[in-house]
Amino acid sequence: MYRSHTCGELTLANVNEVVTLSGWVQKVRKLGGGMTFVDLRDRYGITQLAFSKDINADLYEQSNKLGREYVLQVTGKVQERSSKNMNISTGEIEIIVDKLVILNSSDVPPFTIEDETDGGDDLRMKYRYLDLRRTPVRRNLELRHKIAFETRRYLDDRQFLEVETPVLVASTPEGARDFVVPSRMNPGEFYALPQSPQLFKQLLMVSGFDRYFQIVKCFRDEDLRADRQPEFTQIDCEMSFVNQEDVLDMFEGLTKHLFKVVKGIDIPDFPRMTYAHAMKYYGSDKPDTRFGMEFVEIKDLTTGKDFVVFDSAEYVGAICAKGAASYTRKQLDALTNFVKRPQIGAKGLVYVRYEEDGTLKSSVDKFYDQEDLKKWADRCQAEPGDLILVLCGETEKTQIQLCELRLEVGGQLGLRDKNVFSCLWIVDFPLLEKDEELGRYFAKHHPFTSPKEEDISLLDTDPGAVRANAYDMVINGVEVGGGSLRIYNSQLQNKMFKTLGFTEERAQEQFGFLMNAFKYGAPPHAGLAFGLDRLVSLFAGLDSIRDCIAFPKNNSGRDVMVDAPSVIDKEQLDELHLIVDIKED
């Protein structure tokens, strides 16, 4: 028996018991007077081991030769500590060791295995198996397990079946780029790794599996960022004989269940916000509603004052930062530089301070008097002590820039507390978006999203105005899930393909199996997929999803631990009938 207890469970109730523990050496503390203390760590916690020269000189000498991350098995008696550590669960006891077995020695690790490590991101990713020993990273994976477990339990209780769908599928050029896999047995042909199980879960609805889910790996060959990885995990769901409200109620219920069980938080009913409202007042289809600071249009109040910048602008929008009139000129200059960064692209920033004495001071005093500025302040519902920030330009671009400014200021003012959660549904998305360069429409979600019934006639006359029966779940400005009602009528699906510029041959080639299946009685159906990685990172208060994935890729899509992707042998390439230009070192 390697252990009778874990390193996180012994308390004063175990005093005088003889126990056996196994784990890793966290720290060795050599004290004067012939005493050495060793902190032994496993997944469950840390227990202090005591070695006394007076009690057992040989064991004492052995303890002084231990290094960090040595793997030990110890047996000894539990006793009450004279100097207690109430920061850990075992901090009131220690083990007086009478048997020590070194199960394995260890090289000195490249960084400290502690909560606040000295290892940078690159180093920790290279030695991820060591990073996973750290408590914060382990807790993230324990949280991930809990969320996945509770998701399965919730959905199982509601008659959902977990069904595995294929990992090797056909490539579909629409949407994100596929990862492709050459087929040795079919020379010149390729599988793709699935971007989602979309087509298969719809086929399961045709098959009569009216409630499906899967916690599934998906793959997209896209540029990476903090909330995106080339392989990610979805909670993928589909339901038959449901309308939009049925779906929203079901998965709002799941989210409330997870918050309650995992975090002990009661979340109120989710408000519904249209896509048009979100873009007009937040400049984003995933607005952070933990705070206000909604956009206010003031174009009509700014014209005719000889300020060419505003006069020539299509849109002039403002936000009111409550209590921020105390911003210094240095802080305002920093905000100006922030919005002028290439990633945001604003030309400049106008500000108005509403002083406590009621006067208004702005960066455009030359053009606007107190009466003018008071009109701005009134429309923004500003009060003495507030700061008004204004951007202008093309409507859509400026709203996106104003969104970034709003989030930056909200963060500076402490309004984006990671322990506060604001959830909502965004509904009534546009069905299509037009690529002006290509002169054609693309599906905003995917080609199987159902248009609103009252907008179907617009597919012939004004496709850009058609709204979708689509919905996204947004939490704290992060899109954590999205889905739609599906088209289940073959005629409407063909009309959708035609609007997207598909020829009958191309539609049949790519999606013929689904269209053929619909001929045999497809039920009304709808679905939704949550990003498990994003959901866990929100619950954990992380800025990146990487720390809630056991073995993530870096921002270049590389696994620096196993050095993937990598070059393969010419013999393998020949067997796959591939020709690759391999550069010689």
Coordinates of C-alpha atoms in Angstrom, one line a residue:
M1 CA 0.0 0.0 0.0
Y2 CA 1.6 3.2 -1.2
R3 CA -0.6 5.4 1.0
S4 CA -3.3 5.2 3.6
H5 CA -4.3 8.9 3.3
T6 CA -3.7 11.7 0.9
C7 CA -1.7 14.8 1.7
G8 CA -4.8 16.9 2.1
E9 CA -7.0 15.1 4.5
L10 CA -5.3 14.6 7.9
T11 CA -6.6 16.8 10.8
L12 CA -6.4 16.9 14.6
A13 CA -8.9 14.0 14.6
N14 CA -6.1 11.8 13.3
V15 CA -3.6 12.6 16.1
N16 CA -1.6 9.4 17.2
E17 CA -2.6 7.4 14.1
V18 CA 0.1 5.8 12.1
V19 CA -0.3 6.7 8.5
T20 CA 1.4 6.3 5.1
L21 CA 1.6 9.1 2.6
S22 CA 3.1 9.4 -0.9
G23 CA 3.8 12.5 -2.9
W24 CA 6.3 15.0 -4.1
V25 CA 8.7 17.2 -2.1
Q26 CA 7.4 20.8 -2.2
K27 CA 10.0 22.3 0.1
V28 CA 12.8 21.3 2.6
R29 CA 13.4 23.5 5.6
K30 CA 16.5 22.7 7.6
L31 CA 16.3 24.3 11.0
G32 CA 19.0 24.5 13.7
G33 CA 18.9 22.1 16.6
G34 CA 18.7 18.9 14.5
M35 CA 15.3 19.4 13.0
T36 CA 14.2 19.3 9.3
F37 CA 10.7 19.9 8.0
V38 CA 9.6 18.6 4.6
D39 CA 6.4 19.7 2.9
L40 CA 5.0 16.7 1.0
R41 CA 2.5 17.5 -1.8
D42 CA 0.0 15.5 -3.8
R43 CA -3.1 16.5 -5.8
Y44 CA -5.1 16.9 -2.6
G45 CA -2.8 19.2 -0.5
I46 CA 0.3 19.5 1.5
T47 CA 1.3 17.8 4.8
Q48 CA 4.3 18.7 6.9
L49 CA 6.8 15.9 7.7
A50 CA 9.1 16.3 10.7
F51 CA 12.5 14.7 11.0
S52 CA 14.4 14.9 14.3
K53 CA 18.1 14.0 14.8
D54 CA 17.3 13.1 18.4
I55 CA 14.5 10.6 17.4
N56 CA 16.2 9.0 14.3
A57 CA 19.6 10.3 13.2
D58 CA 19.6 8.1 10.0
L59 CA 16.2 9.5 8.8
Y60 CA 17.3 13.0 9.7
E61 CA 20.4 12.6 7.5
Q62 CA 18.3 11.2 4.7
S63 CA 15.9 14.1 4.9
N64 CA 18.7 16.6 4.4
K65 CA 19.6 15.0 1.1
L66 CA 16.1 15.4 -0.4
G67 CA 15.5 17.7 -3.3
R68 CA 12.5 19.5 -4.7
E69 CA 10.1 17.2 -6.6
Y70 CA 11.6 14.0 -5.2
V71 CA 8.9 11.3 -5.0
L72 CA 8.6 9.9 -1.5
Q73 CA 6.7 7.3 0.6
V74 CA 6.6 8.0 4.3
T75 CA 5.1 6.3 7.3
G76 CA 4.8 7.9 10.7
K77 CA 2.6 9.1 13.6
V78 CA 0.3 12.1 13.3
Q79 CA 0.9 14.7 16.0
E80 CA -0.4 18.3 16.7
R81 CA 1.9 21.0 15.4
S82 CA 3.3 23.5 17.9
S83 CA 3.4 26.2 15.2
K84 CA 0.2 25.9 13.2
N85 CA -0.5 27.0 9.6
M86 CA -4.1 27.9 9.2
N87 CA -3.8 28.6 5.5
I88 CA -3.8 24.9 4.6
S89 CA -6.3 22.2 5.6
T90 CA -3.6 20.1 7.3
G91 CA -1.9 23.0 9.0
E92 CA -2.7 21.8 12.5
I93 CA -0.8 18.5 12.3
E94 CA 2.5 17.0 11.1
I95 CA 3.9 13.5 10.7
I96 CA 6.8 12.3 12.8
V97 CA 8.4 10.1 10.2
D98 CA 9.8 6.7 11.2
K99 CA 10.1 5.3 7.7
L100 CA 11.2 7.0 4.5
V101 CA 11.3 5.5 1.0
I102 CA 12.6 7.5 -1.9
L103 CA 10.5 6.3 -4.8
N104 CA 12.2 8.5 -7.3
S105 CA 14.7 11.3 -7.4
S106 CA 14.2 14.5 -9.5
D107 CA 16.3 17.0 -11.3
V108 CA 15.9 20.6 -10.2
P109 CA 12.8 21.8 -12.0
P110 CA 13.2 24.6 -14.5
F111 CA 10.7 26.8 -12.5
T112 CA 9.3 26.7 -9.0
I113 CA 6.2 24.4 -8.6
E114 CA 4.3 27.0 -6.5
D115 CA 1.1 29.1 -6.9
E116 CA 3.2 32.2 -7.9
T117 CA 5.8 30.6 -10.1
D118 CA 8.9 32.2 -11.6
G119 CA 8.3 30.5 -14.9
G120 CA 7.1 32.5 -17.9
D121 CA 4.4 31.2 -20.3
D122 CA 6.8 29.7 -22.8
L123 CA 8.7 27.8 -20.2
R124 CA 5.6 26.6 -18.4
M125 CA 4.2 25.3 -21.7
K126 CA 7.4 23.5 -22.6
Y127 CA 7.2 21.7 -19.3
R128 CA 3.5 21.6 -19.0
Y129 CA 3.5 18.3 -17.1
L130 CA 5.3 20.2 -14.3
D131 CA 3.0 23.2 -14.6
L132 CA 0.1 20.9 -14.0
R133 CA 1.4 20.1 -10.6
R134 CA 0.8 23.7 -9.5
T135 CA -2.4 24.2 -7.5
P136 CA -4.0 27.0 -9.6
V137 CA -3.6 25.0 -12.8
R138 CA -4.8 21.8 -11.2
R139 CA -7.9 23.6 -9.8
N140 CA -8.7 24.9 -13.3
L141 CA -8.8 21.3 -14.6
E142 CA -10.8 20.1 -11.5
L143 CA -13.3 22.9 -12.3
R144 CA -13.4 21.8 -15.9
H145 CA -14.2 18.3 -14.8
K146 CA -17.0 19.5 -12.5
I147 CA -18.6 21.6 -15.2
A148 CA -18.5 18.7 -17.7
F149 CA -19.8 16.3 -15.1
E150 CA -22.7 18.5 -14.1
T151 CA -23.5 19.2 -17.7
R152 CA -23.8 15.5 -18.4
R153 CA -26.0 15.0 -15.3
Y154 CA -28.3 17.9 -16.2
L155 CA -28.8 16.8 -19.8
D156 CA -29.2 13.1 -18.8
D157 CA -31.9 14.1 -16.4
R158 CA -33.7 15.7 -19.4
Q159 CA -33.6 12.7 -21.7
F160 CA -30.6 13.8 -23.8
L161 CA -28.5 11.0 -25.3
E162 CA -24.7 11.5 -25.6
V163 CA -23.8 10.2 -29.1
E164 CA -20.3 10.3 -30.6
T165 CA -20.0 11.6 -34.2
P166 CA -17.1 11.0 -36.6
V167 CA -13.8 12.8 -36.3
L168 CA -12.8 12.1 -39.9
V169 CA -15.3 13.9 -42.1
A170 CA -15.5 15.6 -45.5
S171 CA -14.1 19.1 -46.0
T172 CA -16.6 22.0 -46.3
P173 CA -14.9 25.2 -47.6
E174 CA -17.6 27.4 -46.1
G175 CA -16.7 28.9 -42.7
A176 CA -13.3 28.6 -41.1
R177 CA -10.3 26.7 -42.6
D178 CA -10.3 23.0 -42.1
F179 CA -7.4 20.8 -40.8
V180 CA -7.1 18.1 -43.5
V181 CA -5.9 14.5 -43.1
P182 CA -4.6 12.6 -46.2
S183 CA -6.0 9.2 -46.8
R184 CA -3.4 6.5 -47.5
M185 CA -6.0 4.0 -48.9
N186 CA -7.6 6.7 -51.1
P187 CA -4.6 8.4 -52.8
G188 CA -5.1 12.1 -53.5
E189 CA -8.2 12.3 -51.2
F190 CA -8.4 13.9 -47.8
Y191 CA -10.5 13.8 -44.7
A192 CA -11.1 17.0 -42.6
L193 CA -11.2 17.3 -38.9
P194 CA -14.7 18.6 -37.9
Q195 CA -15.2 22.3 -37.1
S196 CA -18.4 21.1 -35.4
P197 CA -20.7 18.0 -35.5
Q198 CA -23.3 20.2 -37.2
L199 CA -24.4 18.0 -40.1
F200 CA -24.3 14.8 -38.0
K201 CA -26.4 16.1 -35.2
Q202 CA -29.0 17.3 -37.7
L203 CA -29.0 13.8 -39.2
L204 CA -29.5 12.4 -35.7
M205 CA -32.7 14.5 -35.5
V206 CA -33.8 13.0 -38.8
S207 CA -33.1 9.6 -37.2
G208 CA -35.5 10.3 -34.3
F209 CA -32.9 10.9 -31.6
D210 CA -34.8 13.9 -30.5
R211 CA -32.4 15.1 -27.8
Y212 CA -28.7 14.8 -28.5
F213 CA -25.6 16.1 -26.8
Q214 CA -21.8 15.5 -27.0
I215 CA -18.8 17.0 -25.2
V216 CA -16.7 17.0 -28.3
K217 CA -13.4 18.1 -29.7
C218 CA -13.6 20.5 -32.7
F219 CA -10.8 21.8 -35.0
R220 CA -10.4 25.1 -36.8
D221 CA -7.2 26.2 -38.6
E222 CA -7.6 29.9 -37.6
D223 CA -5.3 32.6 -36.3
L224 CA -5.1 32.3 -32.5
R225 CA -5.8 34.6 -29.6
A226 CA -6.5 34.4 -25.9
D227 CA -9.9 32.7 -26.3
R228 CA -9.2 30.6 -29.4
Q229 CA -7.2 27.3 -29.9
P230 CA -6.8 25.2 -33.0
E231 CA -8.6 22.4 -31.1
F232 CA -11.3 23.2 -28.6
T233 CA -14.1 21.5 -26.8
Q234 CA -17.8 22.1 -27.3
I235 CA -20.9 21.1 -25.4
D236 CA -22.8 20.3 -28.5
C237 CA -26.6 19.9 -28.4
E238 CA -29.6 19.5 -30.7
M239 CA -33.4 19.1 -30.0
S240 CA -36.4 18.1 -32.1
F241 CA -40.0 19.5 -32.0
V242 CA -38.9 22.7 -30.3
N243 CA -39.1 26.4 -30.9
Q244 CA -36.6 29.1 -30.0
E245 CA -38.0 29.7 -26.5
D246 CA -37.8 25.9 -25.8
V247 CA -34.1 26.0 -26.6
L248 CA -33.3 29.2 -24.7
D249 CA -35.2 27.9 -21.6
M250 CA -33.4 24.6 -21.7
F251 CA -29.9 26.0 -21.9
E252 CA -30.5 29.0 -19.7
G253 CA -31.5 26.4 -17.2
L254 CA -28.2 24.5 -17.7
T255 CA -26.2 27.6 -17.2
K256 CA -28.1 28.6 -14.0
H257 CA -27.5 25.0 -12.8
L258 CA -23.8 25.2 -13.4
F259 CA -23.5 28.6 -11.6
K260 CA -25.5 27.3 -8.6
V261 CA -23.8 23.9 -8.2
V262 CA -20.2 24.8 -9.2
K263 CA -20.0 28.4 -7.9
G264 CA -22.9 28.7 -5.4
I265 CA -24.3 31.7 -7.3
D266 CA -28.0 32.2 -8.1
I267 CA -28.2 33.8 -11.6
P268 CA -31.4 35.8 -12.4
D269 CA -33.4 35.2 -15.7
F270 CA -31.4 36.2 -18.7
P271 CA -32.6 39.3 -20.5
R272 CA -33.0 39.2 -24.3
M273 CA -31.3 41.8 -26.5
T274 CA -31.6 42.1 -30.2
Y275 CA -28.5 42.2 -32.4
A276 CA -29.5 45.6 -33.7
H277 CA -29.8 47.0 -30.2
A278 CA -26.5 45.5 -29.1
M279 CA -24.6 47.0 -32.1
K280 CA -26.3 50.5 -31.7
Y281 CA -25.7 50.9 -28.0
Y282 CA -22.6 48.7 -27.4
G283 CA -20.9 48.3 -30.8
S284 CA -20.6 44.6 -30.3
D285 CA -22.8 41.5 -30.6
K286 CA -21.4 40.3 -27.3
P287 CA -21.8 43.3 -25.0
D288 CA -20.4 43.3 -21.5
T289 CA -23.5 44.3 -19.5
R290 CA -21.8 44.3 -16.1
F291 CA -21.8 48.1 -16.4
G292 CA -23.7 50.8 -18.4
M293 CA -21.9 53.4 -20.4
E294 CA -24.1 52.8 -23.4
F295 CA -23.5 54.8 -26.6
V296 CA -25.3 58.1 -27.1
E297 CA -25.5 59.5 -30.6
I298 CA -24.9 63.3 -30.6
K299 CA -24.3 64.0 -34.3
D300 CA -27.3 66.4 -34.5
L301 CA -25.9 68.4 -31.5
T302 CA -22.4 68.8 -33.0
T303 CA -23.0 70.1 -36.5
G304 CA -22.9 73.7 -37.7
K305 CA -20.1 74.9 -35.3
D306 CA -17.3 74.9 -37.9
F307 CA -15.6 71.8 -36.3
V308 CA -14.9 70.0 -39.6
V309 CA -14.0 66.7 -37.9
F310 CA -17.6 66.3 -36.6
D311 CA -19.3 68.1 -39.5
S312 CA -17.8 65.7 -42.0
A313 CA -18.4 62.5 -39.9
E314 CA -21.3 60.1 -40.6
Y315 CA -21.6 59.3 -36.9
V316 CA -20.7 61.0 -33.7
G317 CA -21.0 58.9 -30.6
A318 CA -20.3 59.4 -26.9
I319 CA -20.0 57.4 -23.7
C320 CA -20.4 58.8 -20.2
A321 CA -17.9 57.5 -17.6
K322 CA -19.5 58.1 -14.2
G323 CA -17.2 59.8 -11.7
A324 CA -14.2 60.0 -14.1
A325 CA -14.0 63.8 -14.4
S326 CA -10.9 63.5 -12.2
Y327 CA -9.0 61.9 -15.1
T328 CA -5.7 63.8 -15.5
R329 CA -4.4 65.0 -18.9
K330 CA -1.9 62.2 -18.8
Q331 CA -4.7 59.6 -18.5
L332 CA -6.7 61.3 -21.3
D333 CA -3.7 61.3 -23.5
A334 CA -3.2 57.6 -22.8
L335 CA -6.8 56.9 -23.8
T336 CA -6.3 58.9 -27.0
N337 CA -3.2 56.8 -27.8
F338 CA -5.2 53.7 -27.0
V339 CA -7.9 54.4 -29.6
K340 CA -5.3 55.5 -32.1
R341 CA -3.6 52.1 -32.1
P342 CA -3.7 50.4 -35.4
Q343 CA -5.8 47.6 -34.0
I344 CA -8.6 50.2 -33.2
G345 CA -7.9 52.8 -35.8
A346 CA -9.6 56.0 -34.4
K347 CA -8.2 59.3 -35.6
G348 CA -8.5 60.9 -32.2
L349 CA -10.6 61.4 -29.0
V350 CA -12.7 64.3 -27.8
Y351 CA -13.4 64.7 -24.1
V352 CA -15.7 66.8 -21.9
R353 CA -15.1 67.1 -18.2
Y354 CA -18.3 67.9 -16.1
E355 CA -16.6 69.6 -13.2
E356 CA -18.1 69.5 -9.7
D357 CA -19.0 73.2 -9.9
G358 CA -21.1 72.6 -12.9
T359 CA -18.8 74.0 -15.6
L360 CA -17.9 71.9 -18.6
K361 CA -14.3 71.7 -19.9
S362 CA -13.5 70.1 -23.2
S363 CA -10.8 69.5 -25.7
V364 CA -13.0 71.4 -28.3
D365 CA -13.8 74.6 -26.3
K366 CA -12.7 76.6 -29.3
F367 CA -15.8 75.4 -31.2
Y368 CA -18.4 74.6 -28.6
D369 CA -19.6 76.9 -25.7
Q370 CA -21.1 75.9 -22.4
E371 CA -24.6 75.8 -23.8
D372 CA -23.5 73.4 -26.5
L373 CA -21.6 71.2 -24.1
K374 CA -24.5 71.2 -21.7
K375 CA -26.8 69.7 -24.4
W376 CA -24.2 67.0 -24.9
A377 CA -24.1 66.3 -21.2
D378 CA -27.9 66.3 -20.9
R379 CA -28.3 63.8 -23.6
C380 CA -25.6 61.6 -22.1
Q381 CA -27.4 61.9 -18.7
A382 CA -24.1 63.2 -17.3
E383 CA -23.8 64.8 -13.9
P384 CA -21.1 66.8 -12.2
G385 CA -18.0 64.6 -11.7
D386 CA -18.6 62.6 -14.9
L387 CA -16.4 62.4 -18.0
I388 CA -17.8 62.3 -21.6
L389 CA -15.7 60.7 -24.3
V390 CA -16.5 61.2 -28.0
L391 CA -15.5 59.4 -31.2
C392 CA -16.6 60.1 -34.8
G393 CA -16.3 58.6 -38.3
E394 CA -18.1 56.0 -40.3
T395 CA -21.0 54.5 -38.2
E396 CA -20.0 50.9 -38.0
K397 CA -16.3 51.4 -37.6
T398 CA -16.7 54.1 -35.0
Q399 CA -19.2 52.0 -33.0
I400 CA -16.6 49.2 -32.9
Q401 CA -13.9 51.7 -31.8
L402 CA -16.2 53.1 -29.2
C403 CA -16.8 49.6 -27.9
E404 CA -13.1 49.1 -27.3
L405 CA -12.9 52.5 -25.6
R406 CA -15.9 51.6 -23.4
L407 CA -14.3 48.3 -22.3
E408 CA -10.9 50.0 -21.6
V409 CA -12.5 52.7 -19.4
G410 CA -14.8 50.2 -17.7
G411 CA -11.7 48.1 -16.8
Q412 CA -9.9 51.2 -15.5
L413 CA -12.9 52.1 -13.3
G414 CA -13.1 48.6 -11.9
L415 CA -16.5 47.9 -13.5
R416 CA -15.4 44.5 -15.0
D417 CA -15.2 42.5 -11.8
K418 CA -14.5 38.9 -12.6
N419 CA -16.6 37.8 -9.6
V420 CA -19.7 39.5 -11.0
F421 CA -21.6 37.7 -13.8
S422 CA -24.0 39.3 -16.2
C423 CA -25.7 36.9 -18.7
L424 CA -28.0 37.6 -21.6
W425 CA -29.2 36.3 -24.9
I426 CA -28.5 38.1 -28.2
V427 CA -31.3 37.3 -30.7
D428 CA -32.4 38.3 -34.2
F429 CA -29.0 38.2 -35.9
P430 CA -28.8 39.0 -39.6
L431 CA -29.1 35.7 -41.5
L432 CA -26.4 36.8 -44.1
E433 CA -23.5 39.1 -44.4
K434 CA -22.2 40.4 -47.7
D435 CA -18.6 40.3 -48.9
E436 CA -18.4 43.5 -51.0
E437 CA -15.2 42.4 -52.8
L438 CA -16.6 39.1 -53.9
G439 CA -20.1 40.6 -54.4
R440 CA -21.9 37.7 -52.7
Y441 CA -23.6 36.8 -49.4
F442 CA -22.2 34.4 -46.8
A443 CA -24.1 32.8 -43.9
K444 CA -23.4 34.7 -40.7
H445 CA -23.8 31.4 -38.8
H446 CA -24.0 28.5 -41.2
P447 CA -26.1 27.6 -44.3
F448 CA -28.7 25.6 -42.2
T449 CA -29.8 28.5 -40.1
S450 CA -33.5 29.2 -40.5
P451 CA -34.6 32.7 -41.5
K452 CA -37.5 34.3 -39.6
E453 CA -40.7 33.3 -41.3
E454 CA -41.8 36.9 -41.8
D455 CA -38.5 37.7 -43.5
I456 CA -38.4 34.8 -46.0
S457 CA -39.8 36.8 -48.8
L458 CA -36.9 39.2 -48.5
L459 CA -34.5 36.5 -49.7
D460 CA -35.5 37.5 -53.2
T461 CA -35.5 41.3 -52.8
D462 CA -33.2 42.3 -49.9
P463 CA -31.2 39.3 -48.5
G464 CA -29.1 41.6 -46.2
A465 CA -32.3 42.5 -44.3
V466 CA -33.3 39.0 -43.5
R467 CA -33.1 38.1 -39.8
A468 CA -32.2 34.7 -38.5
N469 CA -33.8 32.5 -35.9
A470 CA -30.3 32.5 -34.2
Y471 CA -29.2 33.2 -30.7
D472 CA -26.0 33.7 -28.7
M473 CA -25.4 33.4 -25.0
V474 CA -23.2 36.1 -23.8
I475 CA -21.6 36.3 -20.3
N476 CA -19.5 39.3 -19.3
G477 CA -18.8 40.2 -22.9
V478 CA -17.8 36.7 -23.9
E479 CA -19.9 34.6 -26.4
V480 CA -20.0 31.3 -24.6
G481 CA -22.6 29.6 -26.7
G482 CA -24.6 30.0 -29.9
G483 CA -27.1 28.2 -32.1
S484 CA -30.2 28.5 -34.2
L485 CA -33.4 27.0 -35.4
R486 CA -32.5 24.8 -38.5
I487 CA -34.0 24.8 -41.9
Y488 CA -35.8 21.4 -42.2
N489 CA -37.7 22.1 -45.4
S490 CA -35.8 21.0 -48.6
Q491 CA -37.3 23.8 -50.7
L492 CA -36.3 26.5 -48.3
Q493 CA -32.8 24.9 -47.9
N494 CA -32.4 25.0 -51.7
K495 CA -33.5 28.6 -51.7
M496 CA -30.8 29.4 -49.1
F497 CA -28.1 27.7 -51.1
K498 CA -29.1 29.7 -54.2
T499 CA -29.0 32.9 -52.2
L500 CA -25.5 32.0 -51.0
G501 CA -24.4 31.4 -54.7
F502 CA -24.3 27.6 -54.6
T503 CA -25.0 25.9 -57.9
E504 CA -27.2 22.8 -57.6
E505 CA -24.2 20.6 -58.3
R506 CA -22.1 22.2 -55.7
A507 CA -24.8 22.0 -53.0
Q508 CA -25.4 18.4 -53.9
E509 CA -21.7 17.6 -53.8
Q510 CA -21.1 19.2 -50.3
F511 CA -24.4 18.6 -48.6
G512 CA -26.3 16.1 -50.7
F513 CA -26.5 13.5 -47.9
L514 CA -28.2 16.0 -45.6
M515 CA -30.6 17.1 -48.3
N516 CA -31.4 13.6 -49.2
A517 CA -32.1 12.8 -45.6
F518 CA -34.5 15.6 -45.4
K519 CA -36.7 13.9 -48.0
Y520 CA -37.5 11.2 -45.5
G521 CA -39.3 13.3 -42.9
A522 CA -37.0 15.8 -41.1
P523 CA -38.6 17.1 -37.9
P524 CA -38.4 20.8 -36.8
H525 CA -35.2 21.0 -34.9
A526 CA -32.8 23.4 -33.3
G527 CA -29.5 23.4 -31.4
L528 CA -26.8 25.2 -29.6
A529 CA -23.2 24.7 -28.8
F530 CA -21.3 26.0 -25.7
G531 CA -17.6 26.6 -25.7
L532 CA -16.5 24.5 -22.7
D533 CA -13.1 26.1 -22.6
R534 CA -14.6 29.6 -22.5
L535 CA -17.1 28.6 -19.9
V536 CA -14.5 27.2 -17.6
S537 CA -12.2 30.2 -18.1
L538 CA -15.1 32.5 -17.1
F539 CA -15.9 30.5 -14.0
A540 CA -12.2 30.5 -13.1
G541 CA -11.6 34.2 -13.8
L542 CA -8.9 33.5 -16.4
D543 CA -7.8 35.9 -19.1
S544 CA -6.9 33.0 -21.5
I545 CA -8.5 29.7 -22.1
R546 CA -5.0 28.0 -22.2
D547 CA -4.9 27.6 -18.4
C548 CA -8.0 25.5 -18.4
I549 CA -6.8 23.1 -21.1
A550 CA -4.5 20.3 -20.0
F551 CA -2.1 20.5 -22.9
P552 CA -2.8 23.7 -24.9
K553 CA -1.1 25.2 -28.0
N554 CA 0.7 28.5 -28.0
N555 CA -0.3 31.6 -30.0
S556 CA 1.4 30.2 -33.1
G557 CA -0.6 27.0 -32.9
R558 CA 2.4 25.0 -31.7
D559 CA 2.7 22.4 -28.9
V560 CA 6.1 23.4 -27.6
M561 CA 6.2 20.4 -25.3
V562 CA 6.0 17.7 -27.9
D563 CA 7.2 20.0 -30.7
A564 CA 4.1 19.7 -32.9
P565 CA 3.4 20.3 -35.8
S566 CA 6.6 18.7 -37.1
V567 CA 8.1 17.5 -40.4
I568 CA 7.4 13.8 -41.2
D569 CA 9.7 11.3 -43.0
K570 CA 9.8 11.2 -46.8
E571 CA 8.7 7.5 -46.6
Q572 CA 5.5 8.6 -44.8
L573 CA 4.9 11.3 -47.4
D574 CA 5.4 8.8 -50.3
E575 CA 3.0 6.4 -48.7
L576 CA 0.4 9.1 -48.5
H577 CA 1.1 10.2 -52.1
L578 CA 2.1 13.7 -50.9
I579 CA 4.9 15.8 -52.3
V580 CA 6.2 18.4 -49.9
D581 CA 9.1 20.9 -50.4
I582 CA 11.3 20.0 -47.4
K583 CA 14.0 22.5 -46.6
E584 CA 17.4 21.2 -45.7
D585 CA 19.0 22.4 -42.5

